[in-house]
Each structure stands twice: as structure tokens, then as C-alpha cells.
Amino acid sequence: MLKNYFKTALRNLIKHKGTSVISLLGFIIGLTSVIFLYFYIENELNYDAFHSDKESIYRVYRTSQDETGETYDIGQTSPPYAEALINDFQGIIQSTVRTSIRDLVVSNGDKRFYEDYVMVADTNFFEFFSYPLKYGDPETVLDDIHNVVLSEELAKKYYNNEDPIGKTISLNEDETFVVAGIFSKPQNKTHIEFDMVISMDIYEPADWFRDWWRNFASTYVKIDPDKASYLVSQFPDFMEKYLGEDFKINNNSNGLTLIPLSDVYFHNARYDSNDSGDKASLYILGSVALAILFIACFNYINLSIAQSYKRAKEIGVRKVLGVNKTRLVFQFMGESMVLLLTALLISGILSTALRDTLNTYFELDVLYNWNDINVILFTGFLFITIVLASGLYPALLLSSFKTLNVLKSDKPLLGKNIFVRKGLIVSQFSLSVFLLVVTMLIYMQLKFMNEKDLGYDSSSVLVIDTDPEIRENYDAFQERLRRFPTIEQVTIASGVPGGFHDNYGINFKEGQEAIRVHTVFSDAGYLKTFGIPVFAGRGFDDHFSTDREEAMMISESAWKATGLPLEEIIGKQVKIPFKEWDRTIIGVYKDYHYKTLKDKVEPQAIIMGEDMNRIAIKMDNSNIISTMKQLEELYAELAPGFPLKSWFLEEDLGRQYEPENRQARVFTVFSGVSIGLACMGVLGLAAFSAQQRQKELGIRKVLGASVEQIIMLISKEFLLLVGIAVIIAIPASWIFIRKWLQDFAYRIEISDHWYLFLMGGSLTALVAFFTIGLKTFKSANTNPADIIRYE
């Protein structure tokens, strides 16, 4: 019987090849999209899932408040936290580990490499986490402070096929390390990216390693999950014990909190060196995948209903021959299963073949693991769900036809099911219009961010990540650079726009609460290099010897936060309690967006002085290639032990909006896919409508109707449904994009782009009209004599 079902199903699919091809293509496109997006979402949700104690591992975050009182988390902690936590909470905290990612120069013989992902970690790193060691003992591999553990990729890069164990490398031209272990890439992605691990004990002799305010590490604790909330409740007393006096001096306090390891990747903290994910984006992508799949299912249901009149007599004859309703349902469900199984197999092959192309276009790194039990269960669930969703209703409909009615009538017996078909068409085009409008509005926001005046000039600005040698020789480096005719300005600073900015409390008035101000430490050339205008007073000047030790500048926002008149702020002496500094404000500069447009411009200050490790060079863009070559030669001369590590600021700033750009690309591609699928369905329905009304069309032509009138006659029903879809989609897309824009402090006004809603609806209607018109053109041009000659 099953064999008969299969043969009958296959025969009927071939017989109705037009609708079968449309349905098959719809399912293939929909399933290919779903498979790719499923693996992407699964990859994201399974970050760090391979750790054996993942349920017990938490990351420690510092907490603080911004100027508006909003609490935010800080990803970096200082080394003393780990030791104090395990000492103060014995019996609760089982173990701790500290990690920090550095970029170092690695020398292997006469070869040198700049490695961005060198992990400095406690010796129990490989015991605490479950990163797979191919060679080495997790308990002892980092016991010697001069041991190093390499990834398989780095080992191959340095030593080709030789055994790396016992070989030596040097880091930053300073110390020699022995390769004691090799680790493999974990089966799931991890929020900690590293290619090499050395022991944090190497920093132990340094005084700064015991400084509670030297925040550069990530701290993890292993505890019983049931005790996490209790531990968090004890953190205020813990912070008061160790940092209470500092909080009083700085008139500001920090707290601590715990985040489970499974949530760390999605936890967007400030000053965090790790990339973070976005669960909202995953929900959006999942919804897009479901929307496309629904459209494919709706196509199949609609086309099955439309074809029902052709199969009415077949069903009547089968019933006369004794076939009951249950067997008919199984037969029609069998057709759905054959079609869907074919589509699923082709989609699996196609999505695997297109994976690298899709990864490149969307700038993702999606991995496929077909052997995962979850993938097998998901595929099975998907198959059954689609068969039931798209096959059950048509099967019940077709099998419910009355034998006598279908044998004596040539008319389709659709009845109230016409409303189901129309509802499905409206749903398809609602989803299509929604995706199209959202895509256009996202692009408008991205365009707004790219074109908005940031308050500074980032064009042709090269940023150099300094090393110890170039910092020692900076004066000579700067003096030589100024001789280059194509270099306009040079500055060295603690950070550049878009990068890290620390903050301190500043007392502008006696007895007044300190104002939190983001800081940049720089030389006198910072404002000139970035083209930031001085609003009042003057800028730093190397000719004033007191500027370096006594002066500071503040931003327009910082001045406004003081509430003082402009004439009073210039020349005012202020205190920075935490640094125990007194400074005189010599100038106020215009606000600029030193963070992304997702964040409001907050008060900032520029102080000449310490911790300057970024060099920014403003170039004349007339001959950048030649300038870069000269720069590399000069760098090699003054810092021979370190290769030049540089990037253009404009390109780096563009990467800040990668998630939004990725979302825009996803919506663009899949809104196009959804419209294409919807039009494929309408194409089949238009063909059905034209065929069903052939005699009517022939009579109309005899009575003088033109081709255009006949096309409009068939099209207007579908265009009305598209119009209803537009009316539903516009408010839905308005609500969605308004919520999406809430993440941006600086954003477009939706009301200013009202025309995009009409454009999205009009474009969809236009595409649908041309699709229907092309299909009905042949019917409209048919000689009426060929249709009605036998009537």
C-alpha cells in the first residue's frame, strides 16, 4: 500500500508539473534559507557549550552608573579581585581564573609574527575550562612561567609538520618560552578567542599587578548555581571592604555582579575585549526564516486548493471504487511528503554548497554539523511540521468532496475555501511588504550614521598601535614624521575616537558632587589631528611649559554639566580626587562623537600626560601608498624589534556597525526571497484563474474587450489582496522599526521617511502586477473561437 501511495503521489506530481515545480522551488528556497539561518542561530546559542562545568562557571563584572543614573556593566577587573574573592568566600567559590588577551610580537628564529590573540591566564586555566589539549597535562602545562601552549594552527604556522613540543619562541623580544602543550579548536565557538596561552604568574613581581584599579583582566569563578544570588548579595560589603576609601575620595562607587557563562557572549559590557552577540538579532533572523517558510507553505496550500477542481472527478471515481476518506487523506499527504522530502534533500545539498558564499556575503562564520542529534531532531520536526502545516488542510479538503456533486459538475467546489486562499495570499504579501519596508528603513538609519557629522575628521587618519621601542623613541619618531610633506598632523594619545576612554570624577565646585568625565590623555596635537574646533579659550600649546602638568581642556557637554557661565569656566581650577591632581581649564572644545551613535555624547576632558599608546597620523591623501612605504621604513629603523601594526581610523569606525550592516544584508536578501516566493505563488494562482475563466474571457473578447482590460480583470482581485496586505504590513513595520531604532541615541525620524512605507507597498504591488500580467497575457491573446467554438 505504501508503495502504491508513493507511485500515485509521484505520478500526480508529474502530471501537474507546473504547480509542482512552483511548489518545489518554493520549498527549496525556503528550506535552504531556514537551514543556513538555523545553523547560524545554533552556533550563536551554543557558545561555550562544550565546557564540562558550564553550569557552575560565572564571569565577574564590575557595575557602575553613567551621568543619567543608568547602570552598566564593565567587563574588565584587576588581578586582586580573584584572590580576594576566593579568600573571603571560602566554601562558596570553588576556584577562580583570570584571563587577559594581549597582542605580542612572537619570534621563532629569524621569523617574526604579530599575534593578536595571546592569552595571559592563571596556571589552572586548562583545569578550569575544558579547552581540549592535544598535548600536555591540564594540571601542569602552565606551572612553569616560561611555558607556552599553542593552538594547532599556530604550531603548524611556526613549525610546519615538525613536533613543536620542547621548541622555543620569544615574545616581544624579551623572554624565551618553551612550547609545553598544543590545544585543539573546541567543537563549539567560544567567547574567549586565543591562539596562545602563557602564565599570568609572569606579571607577579610587578607592583602594578596588585593595584585594584589596574583593570585589564577577565575574572571567572566556579560556584554552585544555587549560591549565585547569595554571593551577589554579599558583593556590596566586599567592595566596601577593599575599595571603600577610594570610593569616598573619588565620590563614586562600583559594584560587582555575576553573569552565567552561557550568557557571557550575549552580555554587552563596556570596555570588554571580547566580541558579543545579540539575541535580538537572532530572534529577528529566526522570524525571517519562519516567514519565508510560511510563504512557501502558503504557496503549496494555495496551489493545492486551486488545483482541486481538476482532481474533483478523480476523487469522485476513487470514492465510487470504494476508496475511503482516510486512504484519500493519506494519498494526498503522501504527495506532500514526496514533494517536501525531495525539496529537503536538494536544500541540504544546496545550503552546504552555498555555505561559504553566504558566509562571505553576510560576513559570518557559520559551521554545519549534520551529525549533531539536535540537527537531526530539528530536521525531523521541521519535516513533520511542514507536512502537517502545508499538506493536511489540502488533503482534508480534497478528500471531503461529495461523490455525486463532483461527478455531475465541471465547476470547482471550493466554497468557503476561497477565503482561506485569499487569507493566505494576504499573509504572504504582508510578510513581504514588512521585510521590504524594514530593509529600506534600516538602510536609511545606516546612511544617516555614515553621513552624520561626527564632529571630527577621520579621513586619511592612520592609527598605530605602539610598542615599547617606539614609545621610547616617540619624540624622534614624531620629529621625523613632521618632515614628510604628505603628513599634516601627528599626535599620541591614550585612545582615539571609537576606542577606549576611561573616566574620572572631577570636582568643579567646592562641596559639589564630582562629575563623571571621560578622559583622553594626549600631547598637544590631539585636537588639530582630528580637526576638533576649540569652542572657547585656547588649545594645548607646546610653547606653554605649564600645560603638561597643570592644564586641561573640557568638552562642551562637560562645561554644560557644571552649570557655570562660560566666562567663569575658563581659567577655573578643578580637582581630580582619584589622581590627586589640580588642573586649570584652559579651553572648551566642541562636542564630538568619540563613541558610536548608539551612545549619547557624554562629558569629556583632554589632559596632557600618561598612558599614551596610540599614535594618530593625519595624512594628505594625495599619495598614501608612498607615504605608507616611507612610514614602514622609518618604523623599522626606530623600532627594529617590532613590526608596524596600523589601521585607518575610517575603516575601523565602519566596523562599529557591522551587526546593523549584517541585519540590513539579511533583510535585503530575504525580503527579495519572500517577494519572489509570494509572486511564484500568485503566478500559479493567476494561471489557475485564467484557465478557470477561459470561456468568460473568450466571450468578453468577442464583445470587444481589449487585452489590457482582460489582464486588469484577472489582476484586480490579486491587487486588492496585495492592497490589504500593505495596510496590515505598514503599522507592523512601523512598530518594529521604532523598537529597533531605540538602540540608537542618534537616529532618523520615522515620520520623515513616510514615503518608504508607500514605496514598499507600491513596489510589491507592481512586481505582483507584472507577474500576473505576464502569465495572463497568453490567455488574453488566445483566439476566442478556439475557446467557445464547441459551446
Coordinates of C-alpha atoms in Angstrom, one line a residue, residues 272-491:
D272 CA 35.1 44.4 27.1
S273 CA 37.8 43.0 24.9
N274 CA 35.6 40.1 23.7
D275 CA 33.0 40.3 20.9
S276 CA 29.4 40.0 22.0
G277 CA 26.4 38.5 20.4
D278 CA 22.9 39.9 20.1
K279 CA 19.9 37.8 21.0
A280 CA 17.5 40.3 19.5
S281 CA 19.2 39.8 16.1
L282 CA 18.8 36.0 16.5
Y283 CA 15.1 36.4 17.2
I284 CA 14.8 38.6 14.1
L285 CA 16.7 36.1 11.9
G286 CA 14.6 33.3 13.3
S287 CA 11.4 35.2 12.5
V288 CA 12.6 36.0 8.9
A289 CA 13.4 32.2 8.4
L290 CA 9.9 31.3 9.6
A291 CA 8.3 34.0 7.4
I292 CA 10.0 32.6 4.3
L293 CA 9.0 29.1 5.3
F294 CA 5.4 30.2 5.9
I295 CA 5.3 31.8 2.5
A296 CA 6.5 28.6 0.8
C297 CA 3.8 26.6 2.8
F298 CA 1.1 29.1 1.8
N299 CA 2.1 28.7 -1.8
Y300 CA 1.7 25.0 -1.7
I301 CA -1.7 25.2 0.2
N302 CA -3.0 27.8 -2.3
L303 CA -1.9 26.0 -5.3
S304 CA -3.3 22.7 -4.0
I305 CA -6.6 24.3 -3.4
A306 CA -6.5 25.9 -6.8
Q307 CA -5.8 22.5 -8.4
S308 CA -8.7 20.8 -6.5
Y309 CA -11.2 21.4 -9.3
K310 CA -9.0 19.5 -11.7
R311 CA -8.9 16.5 -9.4
A312 CA -12.6 16.5 -8.4
K313 CA -13.6 13.8 -10.8
E314 CA -10.5 11.7 -9.9
I315 CA -11.6 11.9 -6.3
G316 CA -15.2 11.0 -7.2
V317 CA -14.2 8.0 -9.2
R318 CA -11.9 6.7 -6.4
K319 CA -14.8 7.0 -3.9
V320 CA -17.1 5.1 -6.3
L321 CA -14.5 2.4 -6.5
G322 CA -14.6 2.1 -2.7
V323 CA -11.6 4.2 -1.5
N324 CA -12.5 5.7 1.9
K325 CA -11.7 9.2 3.1
T326 CA -8.8 8.1 5.3
R327 CA -7.0 6.5 2.3
L328 CA -7.5 9.6 0.2
V329 CA -6.1 11.8 3.0
F330 CA -3.0 9.5 3.2
Q331 CA -2.6 9.7 -0.6
F332 CA -2.7 13.5 -0.7
M333 CA -0.4 13.7 2.4
G334 CA 1.9 11.3 0.6
E335 CA 2.1 13.7 -2.3
S336 CA 3.1 16.5 0.1
M337 CA 5.7 14.2 1.7
V338 CA 7.3 13.2 -1.6
L339 CA 7.5 16.9 -2.7
L340 CA 8.8 18.0 0.7
L341 CA 11.3 15.2 1.0
T342 CA 12.7 16.0 -2.4
A343 CA 12.9 19.7 -1.5
L344 CA 14.6 18.8 1.8
L345 CA 17.3 16.7 0.2
I346 CA 18.0 19.3 -2.5
S347 CA 18.0 22.1 0.1
G348 CA 20.5 20.2 2.3
I349 CA 22.9 19.8 -0.6
L350 CA 22.4 23.4 -1.9
S351 CA 22.8 25.1 1.5
T352 CA 26.0 23.1 2.1
A353 CA 27.3 24.1 -1.3
L354 CA 26.4 27.8 -0.8
R355 CA 27.6 28.0 2.8
D356 CA 30.9 29.6 2.1
T357 CA 29.3 32.1 -0.3
L358 CA 26.7 33.0 2.3
N359 CA 29.3 33.3 5.0
T360 CA 31.3 35.7 2.9
Y361 CA 28.4 37.8 1.9
F362 CA 26.9 38.1 5.4
E363 CA 30.4 38.2 7.0
L364 CA 29.6 35.3 9.2
D365 CA 31.4 32.1 10.2
V366 CA 28.6 29.5 10.2
L367 CA 29.6 25.9 10.8
Y368 CA 27.5 22.9 9.7
N369 CA 27.4 19.8 11.9
W370 CA 24.9 17.4 10.3
N371 CA 25.8 14.7 12.9
D372 CA 24.5 16.6 15.8
I373 CA 21.5 14.9 17.4
N374 CA 19.8 18.3 17.7
V375 CA 20.1 18.9 14.0
I376 CA 18.6 15.5 13.3
L377 CA 15.7 16.2 15.7
F378 CA 15.2 19.7 14.2
T379 CA 15.2 18.4 10.6
G380 CA 12.6 15.7 11.6
F381 CA 10.5 18.2 13.5
L382 CA 10.7 20.6 10.5
F383 CA 9.7 17.9 8.1
I384 CA 6.7 16.7 10.1
T385 CA 5.6 20.3 10.9
I386 CA 5.7 21.4 7.2
V387 CA 3.9 18.3 6.0
L388 CA 1.1 18.9 8.6
A389 CA 1.0 22.6 8.0
S390 CA 1.0 22.5 4.2
G391 CA -0.3 19.1 3.4
L392 CA -3.0 18.3 5.9
Y393 CA -5.5 21.0 5.0
P394 CA -5.4 20.4 1.2
A395 CA -5.6 16.7 1.9
L396 CA -8.7 17.0 4.1
L397 CA -10.3 19.5 1.6
L398 CA -9.8 17.2 -1.4
S399 CA -10.9 14.1 0.3
S400 CA -14.1 15.8 1.6
F401 CA -15.7 16.4 -1.9
K402 CA -19.1 14.8 -2.2
T403 CA -19.1 12.0 -4.8
L404 CA -22.4 12.9 -6.6
N405 CA -21.5 16.6 -6.7
V406 CA -18.1 16.2 -8.3
L407 CA -19.2 13.7 -10.9
K408 CA -22.1 15.8 -12.3
S409 CA -20.4 19.3 -12.1
D410 CA -17.5 20.8 -14.1
K411 CA -17.2 23.7 -11.6
P412 CA -14.6 23.7 -8.8
L413 CA -16.1 23.0 -5.4
L414 CA -14.1 25.5 -3.4
G415 CA -16.9 27.2 -1.5
K416 CA -15.7 28.9 1.7
N417 CA -12.1 27.8 1.0
I418 CA -11.8 30.8 -1.3
F419 CA -11.5 32.9 1.8
V420 CA -8.7 30.6 3.1
R421 CA -6.8 31.1 -0.2
K422 CA -7.3 34.9 -0.1
G423 CA -6.2 35.0 3.6
L424 CA -3.0 33.1 2.7
I425 CA -2.2 35.5 -0.2
V426 CA -2.7 38.5 2.2
S427 CA -0.4 36.8 4.7
Q428 CA 2.3 36.2 2.1
F429 CA 2.4 39.7 0.8
S430 CA 2.1 41.2 4.3
L431 CA 5.3 39.5 5.3
S432 CA 6.9 40.5 2.0
V433 CA 6.0 44.2 2.4
F434 CA 7.0 44.1 6.1
L435 CA 10.5 42.9 5.2
L436 CA 10.9 45.3 2.3
V437 CA 9.9 48.4 4.3
V438 CA 12.1 47.4 7.3
T439 CA 15.0 46.8 4.9
M440 CA 14.7 50.3 3.5
L441 CA 14.4 52.0 6.9
I442 CA 17.4 50.1 8.2
Y443 CA 19.4 51.3 5.2
M444 CA 18.2 54.9 5.9
Q445 CA 19.5 54.6 9.5
L446 CA 22.8 53.2 8.3
K447 CA 23.0 56.0 5.7
F448 CA 22.2 58.6 8.4
M449 CA 25.1 57.2 10.6
N450 CA 27.5 57.2 7.7
E451 CA 26.7 60.7 6.7
K452 CA 26.3 62.3 10.1
D453 CA 28.9 64.9 11.1
L454 CA 30.8 63.2 13.9
G455 CA 32.4 66.5 15.0
Y456 CA 35.9 65.4 13.9
D457 CA 37.7 64.4 10.7
S458 CA 38.5 60.7 10.4
S459 CA 39.5 60.7 6.8
S460 CA 43.1 59.6 6.0
V461 CA 43.9 59.2 9.7
L462 CA 46.3 56.3 10.3
V463 CA 46.3 54.8 13.8
I464 CA 49.4 53.0 15.1
D465 CA 49.3 50.6 18.0
T466 CA 52.6 51.5 19.7
D467 CA 55.2 49.2 21.2
P468 CA 57.9 49.8 23.9
E469 CA 60.6 50.8 21.4
I470 CA 58.5 53.3 19.5
R471 CA 57.2 54.9 22.8
E472 CA 60.8 55.3 24.0
N473 CA 61.7 56.9 20.6
Y474 CA 58.4 58.8 20.1
D475 CA 60.0 62.3 20.1
A476 CA 62.4 61.3 17.3
F477 CA 59.6 59.4 15.5
Q478 CA 57.3 62.5 15.6
E479 CA 60.1 64.9 14.6
R480 CA 61.0 62.7 11.6
L481 CA 57.3 62.3 10.6
R482 CA 56.8 66.1 10.5
R483 CA 59.4 66.2 7.7
F484 CA 57.2 64.1 5.5
P485 CA 55.5 66.6 3.0
T486 CA 52.4 64.3 2.9
I487 CA 51.8 64.2 6.7
E488 CA 49.8 67.1 8.2
Q489 CA 49.5 66.3 11.9
V490 CA 50.7 63.7 14.4
T491 CA 49.5 63.0 17.9

